[in-house]
mmCIF file of C-alpha atoms and ligand atoms in Angstrom:
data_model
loop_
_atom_site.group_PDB
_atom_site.id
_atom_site.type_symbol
_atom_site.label_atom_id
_atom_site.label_comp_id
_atom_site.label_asym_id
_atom_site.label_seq_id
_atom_site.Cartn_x
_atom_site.Cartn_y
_atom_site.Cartn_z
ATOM 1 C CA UNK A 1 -157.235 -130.273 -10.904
ATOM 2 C CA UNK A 2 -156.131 -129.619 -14.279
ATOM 3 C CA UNK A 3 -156.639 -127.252 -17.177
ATOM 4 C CA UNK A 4 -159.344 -130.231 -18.624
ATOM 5 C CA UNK A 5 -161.641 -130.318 -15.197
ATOM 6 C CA UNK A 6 -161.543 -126.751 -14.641
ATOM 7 C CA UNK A 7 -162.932 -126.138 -18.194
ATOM 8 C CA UNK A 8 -165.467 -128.781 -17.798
ATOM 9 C CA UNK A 9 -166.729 -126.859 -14.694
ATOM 10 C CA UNK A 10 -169.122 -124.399 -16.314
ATOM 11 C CA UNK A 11 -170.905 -123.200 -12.975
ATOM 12 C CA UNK A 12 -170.043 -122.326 -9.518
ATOM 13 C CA UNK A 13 -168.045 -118.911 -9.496
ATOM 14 C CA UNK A 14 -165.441 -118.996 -7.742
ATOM 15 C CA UNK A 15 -165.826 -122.281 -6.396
ATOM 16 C CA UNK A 16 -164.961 -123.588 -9.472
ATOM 17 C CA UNK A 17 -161.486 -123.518 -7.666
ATOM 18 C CA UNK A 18 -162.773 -125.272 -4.793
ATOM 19 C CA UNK A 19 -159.549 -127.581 -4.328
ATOM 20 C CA UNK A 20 -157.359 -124.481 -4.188
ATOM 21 C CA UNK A 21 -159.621 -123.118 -1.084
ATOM 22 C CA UNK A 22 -159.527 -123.456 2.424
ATOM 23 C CA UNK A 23 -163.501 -124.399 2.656
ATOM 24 C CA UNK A 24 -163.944 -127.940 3.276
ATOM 25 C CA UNK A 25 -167.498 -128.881 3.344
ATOM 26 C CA UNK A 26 -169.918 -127.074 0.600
ATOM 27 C CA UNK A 27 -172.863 -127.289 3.009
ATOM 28 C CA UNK A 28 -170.594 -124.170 4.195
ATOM 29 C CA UNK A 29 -170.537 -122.488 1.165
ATOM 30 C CA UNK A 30 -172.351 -119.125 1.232
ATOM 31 C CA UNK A 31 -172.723 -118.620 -2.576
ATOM 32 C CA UNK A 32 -174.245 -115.861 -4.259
ATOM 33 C CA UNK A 33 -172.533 -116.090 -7.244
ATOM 34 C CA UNK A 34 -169.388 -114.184 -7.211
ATOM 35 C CA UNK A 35 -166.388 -114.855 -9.576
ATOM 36 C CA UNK A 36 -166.039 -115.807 -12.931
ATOM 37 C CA UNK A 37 -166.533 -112.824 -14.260
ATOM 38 C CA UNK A 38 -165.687 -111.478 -17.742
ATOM 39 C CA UNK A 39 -162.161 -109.917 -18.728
ATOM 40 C CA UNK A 40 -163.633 -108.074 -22.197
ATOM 41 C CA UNK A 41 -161.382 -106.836 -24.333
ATOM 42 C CA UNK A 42 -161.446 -102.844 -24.709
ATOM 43 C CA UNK A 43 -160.069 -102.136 -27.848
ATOM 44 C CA UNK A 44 -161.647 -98.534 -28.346
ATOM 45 C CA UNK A 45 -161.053 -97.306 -24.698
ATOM 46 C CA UNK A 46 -157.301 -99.137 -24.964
ATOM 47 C CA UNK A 47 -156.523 -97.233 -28.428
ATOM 48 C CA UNK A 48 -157.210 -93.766 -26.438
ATOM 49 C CA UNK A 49 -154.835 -94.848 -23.643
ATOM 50 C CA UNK A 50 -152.506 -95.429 -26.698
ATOM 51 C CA UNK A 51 -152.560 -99.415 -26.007
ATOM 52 C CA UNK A 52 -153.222 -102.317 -28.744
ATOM 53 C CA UNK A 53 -153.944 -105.017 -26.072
ATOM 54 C CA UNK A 54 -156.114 -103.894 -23.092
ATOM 55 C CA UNK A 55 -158.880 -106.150 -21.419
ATOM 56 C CA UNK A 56 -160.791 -105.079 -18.262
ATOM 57 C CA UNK A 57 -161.719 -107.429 -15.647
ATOM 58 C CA UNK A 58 -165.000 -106.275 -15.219
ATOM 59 C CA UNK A 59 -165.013 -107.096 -11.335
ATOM 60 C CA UNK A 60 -167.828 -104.897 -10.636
ATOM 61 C CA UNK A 61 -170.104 -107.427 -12.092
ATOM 62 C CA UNK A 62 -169.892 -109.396 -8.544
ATOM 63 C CA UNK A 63 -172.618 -110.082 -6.594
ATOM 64 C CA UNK A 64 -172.320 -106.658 -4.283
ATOM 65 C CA UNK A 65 -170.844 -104.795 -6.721
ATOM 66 C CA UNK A 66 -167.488 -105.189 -6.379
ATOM 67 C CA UNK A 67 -164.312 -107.976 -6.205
ATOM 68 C CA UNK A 68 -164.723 -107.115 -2.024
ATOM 69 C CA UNK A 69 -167.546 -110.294 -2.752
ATOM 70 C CA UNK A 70 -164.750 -112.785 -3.357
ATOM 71 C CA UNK A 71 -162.756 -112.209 0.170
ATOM 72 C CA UNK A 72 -165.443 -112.096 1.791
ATOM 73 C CA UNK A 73 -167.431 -115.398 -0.347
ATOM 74 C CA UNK A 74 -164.435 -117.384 1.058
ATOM 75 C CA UNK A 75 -163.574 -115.629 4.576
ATOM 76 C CA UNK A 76 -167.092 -115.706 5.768
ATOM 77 C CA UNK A 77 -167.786 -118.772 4.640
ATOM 78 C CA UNK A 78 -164.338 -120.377 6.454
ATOM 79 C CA UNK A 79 -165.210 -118.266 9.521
ATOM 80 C CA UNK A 80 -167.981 -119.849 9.803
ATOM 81 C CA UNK A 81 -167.107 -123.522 8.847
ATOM 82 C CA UNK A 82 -164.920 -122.901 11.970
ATOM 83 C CA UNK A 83 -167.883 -121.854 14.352
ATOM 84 C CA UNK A 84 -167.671 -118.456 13.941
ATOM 85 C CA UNK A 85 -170.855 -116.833 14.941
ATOM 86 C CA UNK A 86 -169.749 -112.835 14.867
ATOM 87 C CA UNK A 87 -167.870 -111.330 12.378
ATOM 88 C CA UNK A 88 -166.546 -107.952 12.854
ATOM 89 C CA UNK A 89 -164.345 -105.765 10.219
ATOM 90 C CA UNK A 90 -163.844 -102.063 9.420
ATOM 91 C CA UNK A 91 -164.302 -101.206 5.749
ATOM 92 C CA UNK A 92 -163.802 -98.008 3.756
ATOM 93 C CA UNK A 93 -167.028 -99.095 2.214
ATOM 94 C CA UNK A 94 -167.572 -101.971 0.126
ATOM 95 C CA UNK A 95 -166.114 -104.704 1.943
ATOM 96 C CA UNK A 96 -168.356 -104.139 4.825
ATOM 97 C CA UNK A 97 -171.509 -104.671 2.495
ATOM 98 C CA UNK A 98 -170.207 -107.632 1.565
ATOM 99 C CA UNK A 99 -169.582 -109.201 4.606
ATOM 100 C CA UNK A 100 -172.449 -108.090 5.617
ATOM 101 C CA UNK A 101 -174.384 -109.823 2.681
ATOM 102 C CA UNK A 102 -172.379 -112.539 3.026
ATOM 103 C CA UNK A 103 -173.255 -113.117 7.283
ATOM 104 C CA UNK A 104 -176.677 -113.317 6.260
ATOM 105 C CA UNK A 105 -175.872 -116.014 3.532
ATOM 106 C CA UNK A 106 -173.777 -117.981 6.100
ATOM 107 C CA UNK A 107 -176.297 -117.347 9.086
ATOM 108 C CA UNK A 108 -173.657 -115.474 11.313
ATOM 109 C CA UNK A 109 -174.229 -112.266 12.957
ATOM 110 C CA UNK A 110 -171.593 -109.253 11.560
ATOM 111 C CA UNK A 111 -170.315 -106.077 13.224
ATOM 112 C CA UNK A 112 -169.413 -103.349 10.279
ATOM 113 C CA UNK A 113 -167.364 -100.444 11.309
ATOM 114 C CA UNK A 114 -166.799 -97.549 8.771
ATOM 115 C CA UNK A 115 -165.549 -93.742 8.349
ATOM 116 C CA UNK A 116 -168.700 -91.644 8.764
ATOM 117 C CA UNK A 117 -168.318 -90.349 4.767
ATOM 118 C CA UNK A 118 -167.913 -93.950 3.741
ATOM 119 C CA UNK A 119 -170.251 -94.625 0.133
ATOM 120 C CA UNK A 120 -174.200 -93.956 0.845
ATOM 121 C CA UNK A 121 -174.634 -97.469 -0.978
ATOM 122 C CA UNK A 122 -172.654 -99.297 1.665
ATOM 123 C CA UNK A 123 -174.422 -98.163 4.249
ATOM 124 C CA UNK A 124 -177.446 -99.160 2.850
ATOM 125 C CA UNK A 125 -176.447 -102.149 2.030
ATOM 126 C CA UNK A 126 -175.121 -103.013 5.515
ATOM 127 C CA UNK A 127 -178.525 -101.825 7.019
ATOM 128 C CA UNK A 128 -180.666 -103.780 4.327
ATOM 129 C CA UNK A 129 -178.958 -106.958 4.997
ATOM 130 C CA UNK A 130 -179.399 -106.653 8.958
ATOM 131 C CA UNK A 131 -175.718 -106.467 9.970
ATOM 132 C CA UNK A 132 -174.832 -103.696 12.936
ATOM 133 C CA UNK A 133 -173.440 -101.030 11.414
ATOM 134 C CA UNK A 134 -171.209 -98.244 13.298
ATOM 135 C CA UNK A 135 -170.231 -95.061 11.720
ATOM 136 C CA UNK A 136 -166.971 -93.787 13.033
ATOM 137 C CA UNK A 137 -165.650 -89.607 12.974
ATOM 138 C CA UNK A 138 -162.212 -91.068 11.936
ATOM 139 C CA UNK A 139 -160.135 -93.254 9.176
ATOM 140 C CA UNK A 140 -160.523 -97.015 8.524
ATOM 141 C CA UNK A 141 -157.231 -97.552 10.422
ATOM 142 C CA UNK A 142 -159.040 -95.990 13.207
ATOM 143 C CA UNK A 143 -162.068 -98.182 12.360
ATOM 144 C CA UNK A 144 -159.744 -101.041 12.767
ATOM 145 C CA UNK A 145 -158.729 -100.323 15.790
ATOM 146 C CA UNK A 146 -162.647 -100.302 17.278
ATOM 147 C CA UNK A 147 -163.198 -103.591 15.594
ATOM 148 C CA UNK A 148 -159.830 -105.251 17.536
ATOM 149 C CA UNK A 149 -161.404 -103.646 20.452
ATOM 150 C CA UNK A 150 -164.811 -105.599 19.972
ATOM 151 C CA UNK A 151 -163.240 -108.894 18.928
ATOM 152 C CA UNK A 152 -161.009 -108.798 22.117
ATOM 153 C CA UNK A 153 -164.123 -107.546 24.347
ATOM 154 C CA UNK A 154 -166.878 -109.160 22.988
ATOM 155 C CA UNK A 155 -165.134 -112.856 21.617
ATOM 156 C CA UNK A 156 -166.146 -111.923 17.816
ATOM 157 C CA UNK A 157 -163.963 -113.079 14.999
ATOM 158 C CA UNK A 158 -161.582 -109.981 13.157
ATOM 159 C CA UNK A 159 -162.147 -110.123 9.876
ATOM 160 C CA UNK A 160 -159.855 -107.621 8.989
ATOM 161 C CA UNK A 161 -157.595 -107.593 5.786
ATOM 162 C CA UNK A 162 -154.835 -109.913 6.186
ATOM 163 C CA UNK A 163 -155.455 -110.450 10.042
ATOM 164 C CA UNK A 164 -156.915 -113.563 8.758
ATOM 165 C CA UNK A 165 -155.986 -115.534 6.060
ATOM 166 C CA UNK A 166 -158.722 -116.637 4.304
ATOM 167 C CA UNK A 167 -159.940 -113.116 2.406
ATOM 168 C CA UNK A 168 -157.067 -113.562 0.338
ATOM 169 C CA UNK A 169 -157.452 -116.839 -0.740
ATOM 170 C CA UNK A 170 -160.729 -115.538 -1.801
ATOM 171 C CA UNK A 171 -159.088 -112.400 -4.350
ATOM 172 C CA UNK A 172 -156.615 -114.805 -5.517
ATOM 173 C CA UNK A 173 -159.273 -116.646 -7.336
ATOM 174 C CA UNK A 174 -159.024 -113.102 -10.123
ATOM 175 C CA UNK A 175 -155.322 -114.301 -10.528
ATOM 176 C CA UNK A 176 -157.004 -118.077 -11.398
ATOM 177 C CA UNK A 177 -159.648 -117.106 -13.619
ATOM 178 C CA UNK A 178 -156.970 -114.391 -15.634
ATOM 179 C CA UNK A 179 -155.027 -117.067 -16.490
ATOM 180 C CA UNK A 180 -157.855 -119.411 -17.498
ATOM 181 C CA UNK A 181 -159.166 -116.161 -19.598
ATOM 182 C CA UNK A 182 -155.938 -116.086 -21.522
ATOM 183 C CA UNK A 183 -155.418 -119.622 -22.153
ATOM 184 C CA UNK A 184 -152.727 -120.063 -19.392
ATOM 185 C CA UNK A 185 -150.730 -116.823 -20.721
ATOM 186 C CA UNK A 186 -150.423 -114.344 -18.031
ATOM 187 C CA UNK A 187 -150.847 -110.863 -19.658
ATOM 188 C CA UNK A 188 -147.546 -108.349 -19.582
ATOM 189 C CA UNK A 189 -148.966 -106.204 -17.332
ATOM 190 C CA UNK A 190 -151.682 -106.242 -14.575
ATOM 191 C CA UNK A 191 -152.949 -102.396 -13.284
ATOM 192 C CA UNK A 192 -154.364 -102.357 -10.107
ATOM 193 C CA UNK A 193 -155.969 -99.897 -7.805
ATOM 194 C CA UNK A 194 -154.253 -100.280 -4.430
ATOM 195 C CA UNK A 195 -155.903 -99.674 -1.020
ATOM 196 C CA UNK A 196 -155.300 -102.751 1.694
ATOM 197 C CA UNK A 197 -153.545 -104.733 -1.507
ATOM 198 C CA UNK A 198 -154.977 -107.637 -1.279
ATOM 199 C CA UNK A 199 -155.855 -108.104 -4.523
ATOM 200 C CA UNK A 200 -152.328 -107.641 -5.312
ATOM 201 C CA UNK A 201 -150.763 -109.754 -2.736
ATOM 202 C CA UNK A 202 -154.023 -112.616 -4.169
ATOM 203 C CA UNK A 203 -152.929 -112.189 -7.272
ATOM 204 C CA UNK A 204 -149.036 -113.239 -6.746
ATOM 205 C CA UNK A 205 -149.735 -116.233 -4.695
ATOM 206 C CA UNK A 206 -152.021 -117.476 -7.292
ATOM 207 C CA UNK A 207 -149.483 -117.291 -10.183
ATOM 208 C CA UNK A 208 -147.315 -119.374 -7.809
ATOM 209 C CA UNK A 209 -149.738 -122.083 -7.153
ATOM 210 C CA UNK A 210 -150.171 -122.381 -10.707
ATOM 211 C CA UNK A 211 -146.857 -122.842 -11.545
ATOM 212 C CA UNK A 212 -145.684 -125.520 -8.558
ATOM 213 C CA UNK A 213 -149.374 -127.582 -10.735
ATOM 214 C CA UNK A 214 -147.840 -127.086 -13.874
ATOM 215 C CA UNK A 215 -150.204 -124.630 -15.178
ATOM 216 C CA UNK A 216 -148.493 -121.728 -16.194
ATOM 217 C CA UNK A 217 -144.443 -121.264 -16.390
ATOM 218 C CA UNK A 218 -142.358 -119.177 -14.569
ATOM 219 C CA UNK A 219 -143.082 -115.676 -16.098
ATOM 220 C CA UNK A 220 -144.896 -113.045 -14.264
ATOM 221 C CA UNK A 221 -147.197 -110.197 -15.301
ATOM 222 C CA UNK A 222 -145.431 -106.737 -14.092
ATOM 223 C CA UNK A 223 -147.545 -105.661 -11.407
ATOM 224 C CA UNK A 224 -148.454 -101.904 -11.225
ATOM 225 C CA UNK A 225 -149.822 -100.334 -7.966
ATOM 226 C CA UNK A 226 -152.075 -97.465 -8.675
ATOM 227 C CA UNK A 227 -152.967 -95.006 -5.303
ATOM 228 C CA UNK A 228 -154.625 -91.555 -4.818
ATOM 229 C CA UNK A 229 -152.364 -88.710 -4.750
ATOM 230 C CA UNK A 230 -153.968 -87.755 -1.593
ATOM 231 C CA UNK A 231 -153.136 -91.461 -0.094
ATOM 232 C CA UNK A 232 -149.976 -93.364 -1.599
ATOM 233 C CA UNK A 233 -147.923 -94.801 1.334
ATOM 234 C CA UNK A 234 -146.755 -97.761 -0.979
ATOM 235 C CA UNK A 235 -145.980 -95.139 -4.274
ATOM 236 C CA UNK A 236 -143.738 -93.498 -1.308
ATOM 237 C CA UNK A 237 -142.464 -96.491 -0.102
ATOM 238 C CA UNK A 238 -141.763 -97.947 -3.629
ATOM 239 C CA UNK A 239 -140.126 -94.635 -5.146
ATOM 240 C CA UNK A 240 -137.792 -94.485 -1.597
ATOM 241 C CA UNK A 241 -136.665 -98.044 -1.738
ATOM 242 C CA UNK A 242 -138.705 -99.120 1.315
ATOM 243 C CA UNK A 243 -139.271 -102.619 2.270
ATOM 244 C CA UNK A 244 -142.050 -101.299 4.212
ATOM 245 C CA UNK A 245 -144.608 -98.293 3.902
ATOM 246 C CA UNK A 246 -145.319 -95.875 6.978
ATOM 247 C CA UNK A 247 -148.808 -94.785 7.278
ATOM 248 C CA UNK A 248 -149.868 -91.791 5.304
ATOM 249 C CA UNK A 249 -151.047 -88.445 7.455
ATOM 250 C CA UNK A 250 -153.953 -86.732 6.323
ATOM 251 C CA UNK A 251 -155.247 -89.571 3.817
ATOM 252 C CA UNK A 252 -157.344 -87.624 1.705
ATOM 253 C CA UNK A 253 -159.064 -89.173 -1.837
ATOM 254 C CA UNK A 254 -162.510 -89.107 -3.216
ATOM 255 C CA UNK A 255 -161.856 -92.741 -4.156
ATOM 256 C CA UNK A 256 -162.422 -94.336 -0.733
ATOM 257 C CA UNK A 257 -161.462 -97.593 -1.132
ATOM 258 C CA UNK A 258 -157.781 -96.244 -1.687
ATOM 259 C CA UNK A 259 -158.420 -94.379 1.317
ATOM 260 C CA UNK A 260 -156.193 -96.844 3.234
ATOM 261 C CA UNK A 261 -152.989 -94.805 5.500
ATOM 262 C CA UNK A 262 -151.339 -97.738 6.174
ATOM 263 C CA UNK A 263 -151.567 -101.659 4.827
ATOM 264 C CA UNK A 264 -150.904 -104.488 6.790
ATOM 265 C CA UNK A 265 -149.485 -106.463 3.827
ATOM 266 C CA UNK A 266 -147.252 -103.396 2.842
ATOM 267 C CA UNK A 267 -144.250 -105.412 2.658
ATOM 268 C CA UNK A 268 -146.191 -108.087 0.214
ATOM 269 C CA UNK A 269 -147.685 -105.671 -2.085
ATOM 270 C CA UNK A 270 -144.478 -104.136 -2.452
ATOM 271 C CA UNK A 271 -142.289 -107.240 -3.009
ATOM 272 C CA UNK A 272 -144.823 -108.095 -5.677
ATOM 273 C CA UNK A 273 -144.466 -104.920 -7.557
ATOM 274 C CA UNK A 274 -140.532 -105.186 -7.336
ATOM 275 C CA UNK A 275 -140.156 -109.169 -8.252
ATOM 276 C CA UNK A 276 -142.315 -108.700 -10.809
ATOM 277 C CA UNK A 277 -140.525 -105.668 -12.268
ATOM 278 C CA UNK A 278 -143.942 -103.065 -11.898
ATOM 279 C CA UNK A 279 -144.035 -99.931 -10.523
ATOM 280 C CA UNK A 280 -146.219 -97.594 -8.163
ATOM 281 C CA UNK A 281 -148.157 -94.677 -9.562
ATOM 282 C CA UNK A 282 -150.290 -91.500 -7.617
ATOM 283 C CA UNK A 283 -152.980 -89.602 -9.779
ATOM 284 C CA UNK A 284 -154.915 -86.587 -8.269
ATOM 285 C CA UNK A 285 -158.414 -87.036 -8.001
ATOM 286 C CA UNK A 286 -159.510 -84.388 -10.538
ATOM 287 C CA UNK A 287 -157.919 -87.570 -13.231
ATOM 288 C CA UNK A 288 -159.790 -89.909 -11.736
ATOM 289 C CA UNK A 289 -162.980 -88.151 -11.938
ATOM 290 C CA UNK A 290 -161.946 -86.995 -15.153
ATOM 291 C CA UNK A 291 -161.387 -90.394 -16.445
ATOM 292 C CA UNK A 292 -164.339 -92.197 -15.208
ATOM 293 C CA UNK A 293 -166.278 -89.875 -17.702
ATOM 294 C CA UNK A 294 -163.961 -90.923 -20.123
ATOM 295 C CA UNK A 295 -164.121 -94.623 -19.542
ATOM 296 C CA UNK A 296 -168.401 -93.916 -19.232
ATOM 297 C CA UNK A 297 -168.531 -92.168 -23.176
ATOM 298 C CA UNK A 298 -166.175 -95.157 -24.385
ATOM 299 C CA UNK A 299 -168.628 -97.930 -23.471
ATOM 300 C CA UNK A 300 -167.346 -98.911 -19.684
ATOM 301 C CA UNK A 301 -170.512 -97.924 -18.228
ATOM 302 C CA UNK A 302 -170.265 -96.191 -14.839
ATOM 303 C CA UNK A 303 -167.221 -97.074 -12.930
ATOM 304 C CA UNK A 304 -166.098 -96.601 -9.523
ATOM 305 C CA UNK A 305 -163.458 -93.608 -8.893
ATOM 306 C CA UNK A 306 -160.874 -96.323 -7.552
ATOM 307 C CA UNK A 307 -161.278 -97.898 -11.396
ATOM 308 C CA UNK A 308 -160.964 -95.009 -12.984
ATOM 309 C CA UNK A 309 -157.788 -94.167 -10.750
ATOM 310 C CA UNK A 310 -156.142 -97.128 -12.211
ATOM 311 C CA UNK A 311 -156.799 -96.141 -15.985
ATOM 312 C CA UNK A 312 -155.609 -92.829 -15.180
ATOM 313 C CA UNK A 313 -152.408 -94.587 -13.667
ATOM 314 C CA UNK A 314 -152.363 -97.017 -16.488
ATOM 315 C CA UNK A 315 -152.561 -93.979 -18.941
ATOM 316 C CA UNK A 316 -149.384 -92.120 -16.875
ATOM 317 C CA UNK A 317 -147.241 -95.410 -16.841
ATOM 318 C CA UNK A 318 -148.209 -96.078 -21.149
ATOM 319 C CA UNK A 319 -146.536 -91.957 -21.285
ATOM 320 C CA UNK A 320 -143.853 -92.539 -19.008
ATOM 321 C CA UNK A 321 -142.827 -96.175 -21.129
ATOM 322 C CA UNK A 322 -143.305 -98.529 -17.969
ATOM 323 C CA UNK A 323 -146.081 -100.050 -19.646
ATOM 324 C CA UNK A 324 -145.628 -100.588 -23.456
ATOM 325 C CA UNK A 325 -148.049 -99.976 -26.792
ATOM 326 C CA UNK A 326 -148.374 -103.742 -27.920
ATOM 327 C CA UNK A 327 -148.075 -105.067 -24.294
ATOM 328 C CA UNK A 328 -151.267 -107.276 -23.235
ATOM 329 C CA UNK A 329 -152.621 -105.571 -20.573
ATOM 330 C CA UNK A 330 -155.145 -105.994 -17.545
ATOM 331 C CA UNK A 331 -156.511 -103.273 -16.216
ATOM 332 C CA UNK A 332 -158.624 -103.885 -13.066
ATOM 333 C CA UNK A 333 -162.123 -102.767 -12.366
ATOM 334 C CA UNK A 334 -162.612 -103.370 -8.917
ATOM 335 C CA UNK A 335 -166.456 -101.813 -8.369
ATOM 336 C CA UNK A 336 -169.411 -99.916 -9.535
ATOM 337 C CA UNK A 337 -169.678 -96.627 -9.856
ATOM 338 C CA UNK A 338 -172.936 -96.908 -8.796
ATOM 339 C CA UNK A 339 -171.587 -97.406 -4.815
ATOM 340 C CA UNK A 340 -169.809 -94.198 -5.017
ATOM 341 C CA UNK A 341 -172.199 -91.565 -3.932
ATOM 342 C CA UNK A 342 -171.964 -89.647 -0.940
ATOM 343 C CA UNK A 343 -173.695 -90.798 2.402
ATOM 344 C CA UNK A 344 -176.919 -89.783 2.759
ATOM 345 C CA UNK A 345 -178.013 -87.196 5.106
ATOM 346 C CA UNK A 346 -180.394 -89.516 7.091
ATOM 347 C CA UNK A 347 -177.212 -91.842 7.971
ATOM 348 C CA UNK A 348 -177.103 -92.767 11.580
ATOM 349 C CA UNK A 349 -175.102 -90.486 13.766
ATOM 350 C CA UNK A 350 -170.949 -90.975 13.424
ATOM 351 C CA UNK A 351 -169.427 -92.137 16.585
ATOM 352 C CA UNK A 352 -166.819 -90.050 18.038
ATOM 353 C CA UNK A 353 -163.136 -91.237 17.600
ATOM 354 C CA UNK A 354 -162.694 -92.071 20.994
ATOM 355 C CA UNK A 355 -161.622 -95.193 22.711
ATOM 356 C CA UNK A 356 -162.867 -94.202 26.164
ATOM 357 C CA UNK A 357 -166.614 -93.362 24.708
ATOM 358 C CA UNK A 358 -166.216 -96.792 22.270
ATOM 359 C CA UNK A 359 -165.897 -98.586 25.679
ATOM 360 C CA UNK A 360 -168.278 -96.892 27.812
ATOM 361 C CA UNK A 361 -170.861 -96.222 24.951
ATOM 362 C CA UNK A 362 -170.106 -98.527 21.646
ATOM 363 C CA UNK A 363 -169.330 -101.980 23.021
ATOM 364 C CA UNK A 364 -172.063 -102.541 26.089
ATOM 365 C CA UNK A 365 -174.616 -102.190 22.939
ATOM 366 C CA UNK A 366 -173.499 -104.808 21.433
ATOM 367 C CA UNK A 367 -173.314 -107.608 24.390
ATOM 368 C CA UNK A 368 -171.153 -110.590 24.217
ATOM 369 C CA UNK A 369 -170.006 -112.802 21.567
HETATM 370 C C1 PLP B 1 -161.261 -102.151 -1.658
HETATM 371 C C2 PLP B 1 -161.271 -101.572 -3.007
HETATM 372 C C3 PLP B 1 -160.067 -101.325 -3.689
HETATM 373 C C4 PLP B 1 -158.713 -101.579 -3.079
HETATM 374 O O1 PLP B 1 -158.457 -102.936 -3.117
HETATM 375 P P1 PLP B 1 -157.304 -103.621 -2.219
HETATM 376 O O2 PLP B 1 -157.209 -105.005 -2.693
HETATM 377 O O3 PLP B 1 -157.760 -103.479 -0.804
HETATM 378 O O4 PLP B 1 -156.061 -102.845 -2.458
HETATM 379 C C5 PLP B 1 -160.143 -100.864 -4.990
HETATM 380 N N1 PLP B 1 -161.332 -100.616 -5.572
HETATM 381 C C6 PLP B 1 -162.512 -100.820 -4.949
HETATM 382 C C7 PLP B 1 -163.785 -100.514 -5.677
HETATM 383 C C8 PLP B 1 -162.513 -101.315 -3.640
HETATM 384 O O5 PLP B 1 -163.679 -101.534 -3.024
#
């Protein structure tokens, strides 16, 4: 692979990088076209953040409506290269509609767990595309404990973030196709909203690979974190000097995929933001919402809250001079606005959070493997 075969690829999504993923065969391949999506240049909604070189990667244009479609593209598809035939995985939201779009691509049964005020959309979508879907009266860390509990009970596969390592490899493919975008600059600065990380912790390892083949140098974007006010274990962890992040009580944001207490790849996202010289920023949610009117009147369209989070982080961090005027700039949006209602009131009933009910009452509905 070089920068001459990848440009001569001109279909395929993500697969475009097919040599730098873990999928082996493409009968395995459940494609519904997710990646290679646009990074447009925003030069009227950068000049009100006070920036002369912002582009958004307009992840929201994925198949599922957000940049959860390329973990889950490549995880599902691995999973069940490997004979995988259940998938299980909690989700704040929209990675649970896309694994559960993405099961029915690959032909393997999936288990979705998620909080009980988890996006109407996502539930939908979970229900429309025939995966089981449990609604749980807790957090997605508590969600992630029920799904351990039915991949150790019933023998399906954990597809949680970074218990596997294959979702990743999926979100580094935005770190790929940024550098392709720029002609194999990196920009200065990459803002990111920051639940699980993954992107983040994506995002680095793909700069790497592309230096050890030669196709970009040794310069890094600075990487900036951007959390909810009401949930930023890794702004605490970063501003405190902590390798790691301890989980956040009382998580509490509008913006539910940055609803996330505690990350398993804490310790990555954070080395990321500190090698690369970024930071971690909070904004309250009244910003966010503010901001994703903004971002609507200056031609975004409608954007999710966790996008509008980071350009109300990206706009704190161009006041505070972490991020500079004429630096090039890549601000991410990560999903649709369009999955961020509120659940319906005809949602199934939420499960208690209970582990002695989730055995007796949860897991014998679901029989084995
Ligand atoms: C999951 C999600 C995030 C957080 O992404 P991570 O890589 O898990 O930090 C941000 N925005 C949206 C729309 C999401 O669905």
């Amino acid at each position: 692979m070089n920068r001459e075969s990848i440009a001569t690829r001109r279909s395929g999504g993500l697969w475009r990088w097919r040599e730098l993923l873990p999928v082996r065969r493409w009968e395995h391949v459940a494609y519904l076209g997710e990646g290679d999506i646009p990074l447009q240049r925003a030069p009227r909604f950068g000049a009100s953040l006070g920036l002369s070189n912002l582009a958004v990667k307009r992840e929201s244009l994925n198949p599922t409506g957000s940049f959860k479609a390329r973990g889950m593209a490549v995880a599902v598809s691995r999973a069940a290269e490997l004979g995988a035939k259940h998938l299980v995985a909690p989700s704040a939201g929209n990675a649970g509609g896309a694994l559960a779009s993405y099961a029915a691509a690959a032909g393997v049964r999936a288990t979705v767990i998620m909080p009980s005020d988890s996006p109407a959309a996502n539930q939908v979508e979970v229900l429309v595309t025939g995966a089981d879907l449990l609604l749980l009266d807790g957090l997605i860390s508590d969600c992630g404990r029920l799904a351990r509990l039915i991949a150790e009970e019933t023998g399906a596969f954990d597809l949680s973030t970074l218990k596997e390592p294959y979702r990743v490899e999926g979100k580094k493919t935005m770190g790929l196709e940024i550098a392709e975008q720029l002609d194999w600059r990196l920009p200065d600065a990459i803002v990111y909203p920051t639940g699980g990380g993954t992107g983040v912790v994506g995002m680095w390892k793909a700069f790497a690979e592309l230096e050890s083949m030669g196709l970009v140098g040794s310069e890094r974007p600075r990487m900036f974190c951007v959390q909810a006010e009401g949930c930023a274990p890794i702004v605490r962890a970063f501003q405190e000097g902590s390798r790691f992040a301890s989980s956040w009580q009382n998580a509490s944001t509008a913006a539910s995929g940055l609803r996330v207490p505690g990350a398993v790849g804490d310790f990555l996202i954070l080395d990321a933001i500190r090698k690369s010289g970024g930071a971690a920023v909070a904004v309250p949610d009244a910003d966010m919402l503010e901001m994703q009117r903004r971002m609507g009147s200056l031609g975004l369209g409608y954007v999710s809250l966790e996008t509008a989070a980071a350009a109300a982080g990206l706009e704190a961090l161009v006041e505070s001079g972490l991020v500079r005027r004429d630096d090039s700039v890549a601000l991410f949006d990560t999903g649709s606005g369009f999955k961020s209602e509120p659940p319906p009131s005809a949602a199934p009933q939420a499960i208690p959070n209970d582990e002695t009910f989730w055995r007796e009452r949860v897991l014998p509905g679901l029989g084995r493997g």
